[in-house]
Amino acid sequence: SQIMATLKTLCFRANTFPDCPSNVTNNKNTRSSNWKPPQAVLKPSLHLPMRSFELKNRTSPEDIKCLRLITAIKTPYLPDGRFDLEAYDDLVNMQIGEGIEGVIVGGTTGEGQLMSWEEHIMLIAHTVNCFGGKIKVIGNTGSNSTREAIHATEQGFAVGMHAALHINPYYGKTSLDGMVAHFQSVLPMGPTIIYNVPSRTGQDIPPHVIQTLAESSNLAGVKECVGNDRIKQYTDNDIVVWSGNDDQCHDARWDYGATGVISVTSNLVPGLMRELMYGLNPRLNSKLLPLIDWLFHMPNPIGLNTALAQLGVVRPVFRLPFVPLPVEKRTEFANIVKAIGREHFVGNKDVEVLDDEDFFLVSRY
């Protein structure tokens, strides 16, 4: 009975609290008719940031700006859907052996969108640990949630990545002012590449947004997929740009001022893509266009995943919703490899036309 009496007293006291604080009124007559809400301001974060200014693994934006060939590296899988780190290490070593200068870890090509953040950060850490002394490791820590982008970027730099790749908020699109505020929330953490691919995000990042962000010394540059005219807008204003379109990257580099390319095709033919970035070579560019067209016949990375499995350098495992290209396209790829020359492709096994039953499709992992 004493407990019940105490509860009644607490309930009574709770009900005596006013509904509104004493300094706020809900009387409409006391408010001026021309009252306007105060302009919103982005308040500084009140929590202590997870940033370190130790020199170990710190990279300046200038070290990123000079990279000509960056591979958006594929993530290979075991039959149960877990990462195949042995195959991954082989892939990265093949890239290093052919002279690529950086990798994007867990990008669209690496299927970061199909990873948990735990997997994602682990793969960035693994790449830094094994290869960070030879190439620049750029972690895709972007998100359509600013909170997630901040947290993932803090973790990525904490495990030693050299730069972050950030996309504008997709699906849950925001205003241009919101886009600027989103990027400004992550730019202070370290060297950053902004990625513009409206075909995937549904929203273009216009040049004036990039010009605003360029006030930060941490903006290393832009991966631009809109086209070479847009690239020239940036290079004319001394903003570093990488082409995000393999079919346009040769001209972007030599006619429009791009620093280089962030490439899907270099997963397959890293040496030939390096040649395109280090020397004017329209003949080689024309020779590679059928391969590039084939790769992007279906949304990336479907073509790449199929091709690497046919070359025998990764197991033929797909995390759904990705599925392999049909057998007629697999036959077409084998013919493309023969036309370009098997020696130019990664791996050392003969290219195969795999059967449908050779592929594993993993829905839960």
mmCIF file of N, CA and C in Angstrom, residues 243-343:
data_model
loop_
_atom_site.group_PDB
_atom_site.id
_atom_site.type_symbol
_atom_site.label_atom_id
_atom_site.label_comp_id
_atom_site.label_asym_id
_atom_site.label_seq_id
_atom_site.Cartn_x
_atom_site.Cartn_y
_atom_site.Cartn_z
ATOM 1 N N SER A 243 37.532 10.985 -64.963
ATOM 2 C CA SER A 243 36.395 10.500 -65.729
ATOM 3 C C SER A 243 35.829 9.265 -65.046
ATOM 4 N N GLY A 244 34.502 9.206 -64.968
ATOM 5 C CA GLY A 244 33.843 8.027 -64.440
ATOM 6 C C GLY A 244 33.268 7.151 -65.529
ATOM 7 N N ASN A 245 33.571 7.494 -66.786
ATOM 8 C CA ASN A 245 33.055 6.744 -67.935
ATOM 9 C C ASN A 245 34.222 6.188 -68.737
ATOM 10 N N ASP A 246 34.391 4.882 -68.712
ATOM 11 C CA ASP A 246 35.525 4.271 -69.411
ATOM 12 C C ASP A 246 35.513 4.550 -70.909
ATOM 13 N N ASP A 247 34.319 4.656 -71.509
ATOM 14 C CA ASP A 247 34.254 4.878 -72.957
ATOM 15 C C ASP A 247 34.661 6.294 -73.345
ATOM 16 N N GLN A 248 34.706 7.213 -72.374
ATOM 17 C CA GLN A 248 35.067 8.609 -72.658
ATOM 18 C C GLN A 248 36.406 9.007 -72.051
ATOM 19 N N CYS A 249 37.034 8.100 -71.299
ATOM 20 C CA CYS A 249 38.159 8.522 -70.461
ATOM 21 C C CYS A 249 39.392 8.926 -71.257
ATOM 22 N N HIS A 250 39.641 8.286 -72.398
ATOM 23 C CA HIS A 250 40.815 8.652 -73.192
ATOM 24 C C HIS A 250 40.707 10.101 -73.654
ATOM 25 N N ASP A 251 39.558 10.463 -74.217
ATOM 26 C CA ASP A 251 39.364 11.846 -74.675
ATOM 27 C C ASP A 251 39.302 12.807 -73.497
ATOM 28 N N ALA A 252 38.706 12.359 -72.378
ATOM 29 C CA ALA A 252 38.655 13.204 -71.184
ATOM 30 C C ALA A 252 40.064 13.571 -70.728
ATOM 31 N N ARG A 253 40.950 12.590 -70.781
ATOM 32 C CA ARG A 253 42.338 12.803 -70.330
ATOM 33 C C ARG A 253 43.100 13.719 -71.276
ATOM 34 N N TRP A 254 42.976 13.497 -72.582
ATOM 35 C CA TRP A 254 43.855 14.177 -73.529
ATOM 36 C C TRP A 254 43.245 15.399 -74.190
ATOM 37 N N ASP A 255 41.918 15.525 -74.170
ATOM 38 C CA ASP A 255 41.280 16.669 -74.832
ATOM 39 C C ASP A 255 40.542 17.594 -73.873
ATOM 40 N N TYR A 256 40.223 17.107 -72.674
ATOM 41 C CA TYR A 256 39.395 17.899 -71.765
ATOM 42 C C TYR A 256 40.058 18.169 -70.418
ATOM 43 N N GLY A 257 41.270 17.705 -70.236
ATOM 44 C CA GLY A 257 42.033 18.073 -69.045
ATOM 45 C C GLY A 257 41.851 17.207 -67.822
ATOM 46 N N ALA A 258 41.159 16.072 -67.942
ATOM 47 C CA ALA A 258 40.988 15.188 -66.783
ATOM 48 C C ALA A 258 42.340 14.658 -66.316
ATOM 49 N N THR A 259 42.471 14.483 -65.017
ATOM 50 C CA THR A 259 43.694 13.913 -64.457
ATOM 51 C C THR A 259 43.830 12.447 -64.836
ATOM 52 N N GLY A 260 42.700 11.751 -64.913
ATOM 53 C CA GLY A 260 42.733 10.326 -65.225
ATOM 54 C C GLY A 260 41.344 9.734 -65.199
ATOM 55 N N VAL A 261 41.275 8.473 -64.767
ATOM 56 C CA VAL A 261 40.004 7.746 -64.772
ATOM 57 C C VAL A 261 39.893 6.904 -63.511
ATOM 58 N N ILE A 262 38.675 6.796 -63.007
ATOM 59 C CA ILE A 262 38.340 5.783 -62.011
ATOM 60 C C ILE A 262 37.583 4.716 -62.787
ATOM 61 N N SER A 263 38.217 3.572 -62.967
ATOM 62 C CA SER A 263 37.841 2.655 -64.036
ATOM 63 C C SER A 263 37.288 1.326 -63.537
ATOM 64 N N VAL A 264 36.321 0.804 -64.296
ATOM 65 C CA VAL A 264 35.824 -0.560 -64.131
ATOM 66 C C VAL A 264 36.631 -1.508 -65.017
ATOM 67 N N THR A 265 36.866 -1.070 -66.257
ATOM 68 C CA THR A 265 37.539 -1.905 -67.252
ATOM 69 C C THR A 265 38.939 -2.308 -66.812
ATOM 70 N N SER A 266 39.581 -1.474 -66.001
ATOM 71 C CA SER A 266 40.945 -1.794 -65.557
ATOM 72 C C SER A 266 40.989 -3.012 -64.643
ATOM 73 N N ASN A 267 39.848 -3.452 -64.110
ATOM 74 C CA ASN A 267 39.825 -4.742 -63.416
ATOM 75 C C ASN A 267 40.269 -5.858 -64.347
ATOM 76 N N LEU A 268 39.933 -5.730 -65.637
ATOM 77 C CA LEU A 268 40.202 -6.776 -66.628
ATOM 78 C C LEU A 268 41.512 -6.560 -67.365
ATOM 79 N N VAL A 269 41.756 -5.317 -67.797
ATOM 80 C CA VAL A 269 42.947 -5.017 -68.619
ATOM 81 C C VAL A 269 43.690 -3.810 -68.031
ATOM 82 N N PRO A 270 44.231 -3.948 -66.817
ATOM 83 C CA PRO A 270 44.860 -2.787 -66.173
ATOM 84 C C PRO A 270 46.004 -2.184 -66.978
ATOM 85 N N GLY A 271 46.814 -3.029 -67.607
ATOM 86 C CA GLY A 271 47.953 -2.506 -68.364
ATOM 87 C C GLY A 271 47.522 -1.657 -69.542
ATOM 88 N N LEU A 272 46.490 -2.086 -70.258
ATOM 89 C CA LEU A 272 46.006 -1.325 -71.418
ATOM 90 C C LEU A 272 45.351 -0.020 -70.977
ATOM 91 N N MET A 273 44.622 -0.049 -69.855
ATOM 92 C CA MET A 273 44.014 1.192 -69.365
ATOM 93 C C MET A 273 45.094 2.166 -68.908
ATOM 94 N N ARG A 274 46.185 1.651 -68.364
ATOM 95 C CA ARG A 274 47.298 2.532 -67.979
ATOM 96 C C ARG A 274 47.891 3.198 -69.218
ATOM 97 N N GLU A 275 48.019 2.431 -70.301
ATOM 98 C CA GLU A 275 48.528 3.017 -71.549
ATOM 99 C C GLU A 275 47.662 4.181 -72.007
ATOM 100 N N LEU A 276 46.333 4.044 -71.870
ATOM 101 C CA LEU A 276 45.429 5.125 -72.285
ATOM 102 C C LEU A 276 45.632 6.387 -71.468
ATOM 103 N N MET A 277 46.002 6.216 -70.202
ATOM 104 C CA MET A 277 46.147 7.371 -69.318
ATOM 105 C C MET A 277 47.537 7.999 -69.379
ATOM 106 N N TYR A 278 48.516 7.261 -69.908
ATOM 107 C CA TYR A 278 49.880 7.780 -69.940
ATOM 108 C C TYR A 278 50.371 8.123 -71.342
ATOM 109 N N GLY A 279 49.537 7.934 -72.337
ATOM 110 C CA GLY A 279 49.938 8.310 -73.683
ATOM 111 C C GLY A 279 48.733 8.429 -74.598
ATOM 112 N N LEU A 280 48.754 9.431 -75.451
ATOM 113 C CA LEU A 280 47.678 9.610 -76.429
ATOM 114 C C LEU A 280 47.672 8.395 -77.356
ATOM 115 N N ASN A 281 46.548 7.658 -77.393
ATOM 116 C CA ASN A 281 46.523 6.406 -78.128
ATOM 117 C C ASN A 281 45.098 6.105 -78.622
ATOM 118 N N PRO A 282 44.619 6.886 -79.597
ATOM 119 C CA PRO A 282 43.244 6.671 -80.085
ATOM 120 C C PRO A 282 43.028 5.293 -80.695
ATOM 121 N N ARG A 283 44.090 4.695 -81.224
ATOM 122 C CA ARG A 283 43.955 3.364 -81.819
ATOM 123 C C ARG A 283 43.629 2.324 -80.743
ATOM 124 N N LEU A 284 44.371 2.369 -79.640
ATOM 125 C CA LEU A 284 44.094 1.450 -78.539
ATOM 126 C C LEU A 284 42.713 1.718 -77.952
ATOM 127 N N ASN A 285 42.350 2.993 -77.844
ATOM 128 C CA ASN A 285 41.034 3.343 -77.324
ATOM 129 C C ASN A 285 39.932 2.700 -78.162
ATOM 130 N N SER A 286 40.061 2.778 -79.472
ATOM 131 C CA SER A 286 39.073 2.167 -80.368
ATOM 132 C C SER A 286 39.036 0.646 -80.210
ATOM 133 N N LYS A 287 40.199 0.068 -79.982
ATOM 134 C CA LYS A 287 40.289 -1.387 -79.810
ATOM 135 C C LYS A 287 39.565 -1.853 -78.545
ATOM 136 N N LEU A 288 39.567 -0.996 -77.511
ATOM 137 C CA LEU A 288 38.954 -1.366 -76.237
ATOM 138 C C LEU A 288 37.458 -1.072 -76.176
ATOM 139 N N LEU A 289 36.949 -0.248 -77.076
ATOM 140 C CA LEU A 289 35.541 0.157 -76.996
ATOM 141 C C LEU A 289 34.557 -1.016 -77.055
ATOM 142 N N PRO A 290 34.783 -2.053 -77.894
ATOM 143 C CA PRO A 290 33.849 -3.198 -77.856
ATOM 144 C C PRO A 290 33.797 -3.879 -76.483
ATOM 145 N N LEU A 291 34.936 -3.972 -75.797
ATOM 146 C CA LEU A 291 34.964 -4.549 -74.454
ATOM 147 C C LEU A 291 34.186 -3.668 -73.487
ATOM 148 N N ILE A 292 34.419 -2.362 -73.569
ATOM 149 C CA ILE A 292 33.736 -1.433 -72.669
ATOM 150 C C ILE A 292 32.233 -1.448 -72.919
ATOM 151 N N ASP A 293 31.833 -1.459 -74.170
ATOM 152 C CA ASP A 293 30.397 -1.527 -74.497
ATOM 153 C C ASP A 293 29.782 -2.803 -73.944
ATOM 154 N N TRP A 294 30.527 -3.910 -74.056
ATOM 155 C CA TRP A 294 30.032 -5.184 -73.541
ATOM 156 C C TRP A 294 29.866 -5.122 -72.018
ATOM 157 N N LEU A 295 30.847 -4.527 -71.335
ATOM 158 C CA LEU A 295 30.819 -4.457 -69.876
ATOM 159 C C LEU A 295 29.600 -3.709 -69.357
ATOM 160 N N PHE A 296 29.172 -2.693 -70.105
ATOM 161 C CA PHE A 296 28.091 -1.836 -69.619
ATOM 162 C C PHE A 296 26.774 -2.079 -70.341
ATOM 163 N N HIS A 297 26.684 -3.232 -71.017
ATOM 164 C CA HIS A 297 25.431 -3.608 -71.673
ATOM 165 C C HIS A 297 24.323 -3.749 -70.634
ATOM 166 N N MET A 298 24.665 -4.308 -69.488
ATOM 167 C CA MET A 298 23.779 -4.376 -68.325
ATOM 168 C C MET A 298 24.400 -3.518 -67.215
ATOM 169 N N PRO A 299 23.594 -3.145 -66.217
ATOM 170 C CA PRO A 299 24.158 -2.284 -65.162
ATOM 171 C C PRO A 299 25.407 -2.897 -64.529
ATOM 172 N N ASN A 300 26.427 -2.070 -64.349
ATOM 173 C CA ASN A 300 27.641 -2.473 -63.654
ATOM 174 C C ASN A 300 27.274 -2.857 -62.215
ATOM 175 N N PRO A 301 27.834 -3.944 -61.640
ATOM 176 C CA PRO A 301 28.967 -4.750 -62.086
ATOM 177 C C PRO A 301 28.598 -6.113 -62.681
ATOM 178 N N ILE A 302 27.424 -6.249 -63.260
ATOM 179 C CA ILE A 302 26.985 -7.551 -63.775
ATOM 180 C C ILE A 302 27.965 -8.088 -64.817
ATOM 181 N N GLY A 303 28.335 -7.238 -65.775
ATOM 182 C CA GLY A 303 29.266 -7.662 -66.819
ATOM 183 C C GLY A 303 30.633 -8.008 -66.265
ATOM 184 N N LEU A 304 31.142 -7.168 -65.385
ATOM 185 C CA LEU A 304 32.470 -7.408 -64.806
ATOM 186 C C LEU A 304 32.495 -8.707 -64.015
ATOM 187 N N ASN A 305 31.491 -8.921 -63.187
ATOM 188 C CA ASN A 305 31.444 -10.152 -62.388
ATOM 189 C C ASN A 305 31.446 -11.392 -63.285
ATOM 190 N N THR A 306 30.670 -11.317 -64.376
ATOM 191 C CA THR A 306 30.604 -12.431 -65.320
ATOM 192 C C THR A 306 31.960 -12.649 -65.981
ATOM 193 N N ALA A 307 32.594 -11.552 -66.402
ATOM 194 C CA ALA A 307 33.868 -11.636 -67.112
ATOM 195 C C ALA A 307 34.971 -12.222 -66.232
ATOM 196 N N LEU A 308 35.077 -11.745 -64.995
ATOM 197 C CA LEU A 308 36.135 -12.240 -64.108
ATOM 198 C C LEU A 308 35.940 -13.718 -63.788
ATOM 199 N N ALA A 309 34.684 -14.156 -63.686
ATOM 200 C CA ALA A 309 34.421 -15.586 -63.483
ATOM 201 C C ALA A 309 34.846 -16.383 -64.711
ATOM 202 N N GLN A 310 34.583 -15.854 -65.911
ATOM 203 C CA GLN A 310 34.969 -16.550 -67.139
ATOM 204 C C GLN A 310 36.482 -16.631 -67.300
ATOM 205 N N LEU A 311 37.187 -15.647 -66.735
ATOM 206 C CA LEU A 311 38.654 -15.651 -66.800
ATOM 207 C C LEU A 311 39.271 -16.523 -65.711
ATOM 208 N N GLY A 312 38.448 -17.024 -64.791
ATOM 209 C CA GLY A 312 38.931 -17.934 -63.764
ATOM 210 C C GLY A 312 39.679 -17.271 -62.629
ATOM 211 N N VAL A 313 39.520 -15.963 -62.463
ATOM 212 C CA VAL A 313 40.239 -15.282 -61.380
ATOM 213 C C VAL A 313 39.363 -15.061 -60.149
ATOM 214 N N VAL A 314 38.043 -15.230 -60.289
ATOM 215 C CA VAL A 314 37.144 -15.234 -59.126
ATOM 216 C C VAL A 314 36.183 -16.410 -59.280
ATOM 217 N N ARG A 315 35.657 -16.863 -58.166
ATOM 218 C CA ARG A 315 34.629 -17.899 -58.231
ATOM 219 C C ARG A 315 33.352 -17.303 -58.839
ATOM 220 N N PRO A 316 32.562 -18.101 -59.546
ATOM 221 C CA PRO A 316 31.339 -17.581 -60.185
ATOM 222 C C PRO A 316 30.193 -17.439 -59.193
ATOM 223 N N VAL A 317 30.417 -16.575 -58.188
ATOM 224 C CA VAL A 317 29.433 -16.368 -57.124
ATOM 225 C C VAL A 317 28.882 -14.951 -57.226
ATOM 226 N N PHE A 318 27.568 -14.826 -57.209
ATOM 227 C CA PHE A 318 26.903 -13.526 -57.266
ATOM 228 C C PHE A 318 26.057 -13.336 -56.015
ATOM 229 N N ARG A 319 26.229 -12.201 -55.362
ATOM 230 C CA ARG A 319 25.265 -11.795 -54.341
ATOM 231 C C ARG A 319 24.068 -11.187 -55.068
ATOM 232 N N LEU A 320 22.882 -11.724 -54.799
ATOM 233 C CA LEU A 320 21.680 -11.130 -55.379
ATOM 234 C C LEU A 320 21.514 -9.700 -54.867
ATOM 235 N N PRO A 321 20.962 -8.781 -55.670
ATOM 236 C CA PRO A 321 20.154 -9.039 -56.862
ATOM 237 C C PRO A 321 20.927 -9.187 -58.171
ATOM 238 N N PHE A 322 22.260 -9.231 -58.140
ATOM 239 C CA PHE A 322 23.019 -9.387 -59.382
ATOM 240 C C PHE A 322 23.003 -10.852 -59.830
ATOM 241 N N VAL A 323 22.835 -11.038 -61.119
ATOM 242 C CA VAL A 323 22.873 -12.374 -61.732
ATOM 243 C C VAL A 323 23.756 -12.291 -62.969
ATOM 244 N N PRO A 324 24.341 -13.397 -63.410
ATOM 245 C CA PRO A 324 25.274 -13.343 -64.547
ATOM 246 C C PRO A 324 24.586 -13.013 -65.855
ATOM 247 N N LEU A 325 25.386 -12.537 -66.801
ATOM 248 C CA LEU A 325 24.883 -12.304 -68.151
ATOM 249 C C LEU A 325 24.511 -13.635 -68.804
ATOM 250 N N PRO A 326 23.558 -13.620 -69.745
ATOM 251 C CA PRO A 326 23.139 -14.867 -70.400
ATOM 252 C C PRO A 326 24.259 -15.455 -71.248
ATOM 253 N N VAL A 327 24.085 -16.730 -71.617
ATOM 254 C CA VAL A 327 25.149 -17.486 -72.270
ATOM 255 C C VAL A 327 25.591 -16.854 -73.588
ATOM 256 N N GLU A 328 24.690 -16.230 -74.320
ATOM 257 C CA GLU A 328 25.113 -15.612 -75.592
ATOM 258 C C GLU A 328 26.057 -14.439 -75.355
ATOM 259 N N LYS A 329 25.854 -13.694 -74.238
ATOM 260 C CA LYS A 329 26.781 -12.610 -73.911
ATOM 261 C C LYS A 329 28.104 -13.170 -73.384
ATOM 262 N N ARG A 330 28.049 -14.295 -72.720
ATOM 263 C CA ARG A 330 29.289 -14.929 -72.245
ATOM 264 C C ARG A 330 30.128 -15.417 -73.425
ATOM 265 N N THR A 331 29.456 -15.919 -74.451
ATOM 266 C CA THR A 331 30.162 -16.324 -75.673
ATOM 267 C C THR A 331 30.784 -15.109 -76.353
ATOM 268 N N GLU A 332 30.043 -14.014 -76.361
ATOM 269 C CA GLU A 332 30.536 -12.768 -76.965
ATOM 270 C C GLU A 332 31.798 -12.288 -76.246
ATOM 271 N N PHE A 333 31.810 -12.414 -74.913
ATOM 272 C CA PHE A 333 32.991 -11.990 -74.157
ATOM 273 C C PHE A 333 34.212 -12.826 -74.531
ATOM 274 N N ALA A 334 34.033 -14.128 -74.661
ATOM 275 C CA ALA A 334 35.157 -14.996 -75.037
ATOM 276 C C ALA A 334 35.753 -14.557 -76.373
ATOM 277 N N ASN A 335 34.908 -14.144 -77.291
ATOM 278 C CA ASN A 335 35.392 -13.674 -78.602
ATOM 279 C C ASN A 335 36.119 -12.335 -78.482
ATOM 280 N N ILE A 336 35.644 -11.472 -77.595
ATOM 281 C CA ILE A 336 36.304 -10.178 -77.380
ATOM 282 C C ILE A 336 37.702 -10.394 -76.802
ATOM 283 N N VAL A 337 37.814 -11.328 -75.860
ATOM 284 C CA VAL A 337 39.119 -11.630 -75.255
ATOM 285 C C VAL A 337 40.101 -12.100 -76.322
ATOM 286 N N LYS A 338 39.646 -12.960 -77.218
ATOM 287 C CA LYS A 338 40.519 -13.462 -78.281
ATOM 288 C C LYS A 338 40.926 -12.341 -79.233
ATOM 289 N N ALA A 339 40.005 -11.408 -79.514
ATOM 290 C CA ALA A 339 40.296 -10.306 -80.439
ATOM 291 C C ALA A 339 41.334 -9.348 -79.852
ATOM 292 N N ILE A 340 41.223 -9.061 -78.556
ATOM 293 C CA ILE A 340 42.168 -8.127 -77.915
ATOM 294 C C ILE A 340 43.470 -8.841 -77.569
ATOM 295 N N GLY A 341 43.365 -10.105 -77.197
ATOM 296 C CA GLY A 341 44.550 -10.887 -76.810
ATOM 297 C C GLY A 341 44.463 -11.299 -75.358
ATOM 298 N N ARG A 342 44.412 -12.621 -75.108
ATOM 299 C CA ARG A 342 44.272 -13.116 -73.732
ATOM 300 C C ARG A 342 45.378 -12.605 -72.833
ATOM 301 N N GLU A 343 46.552 -12.359 -73.392
ATOM 302 C CA GLU A 343 47.699 -11.951 -72.572
ATOM 303 C C GLU A 343 47.500 -10.584 -71.919
#
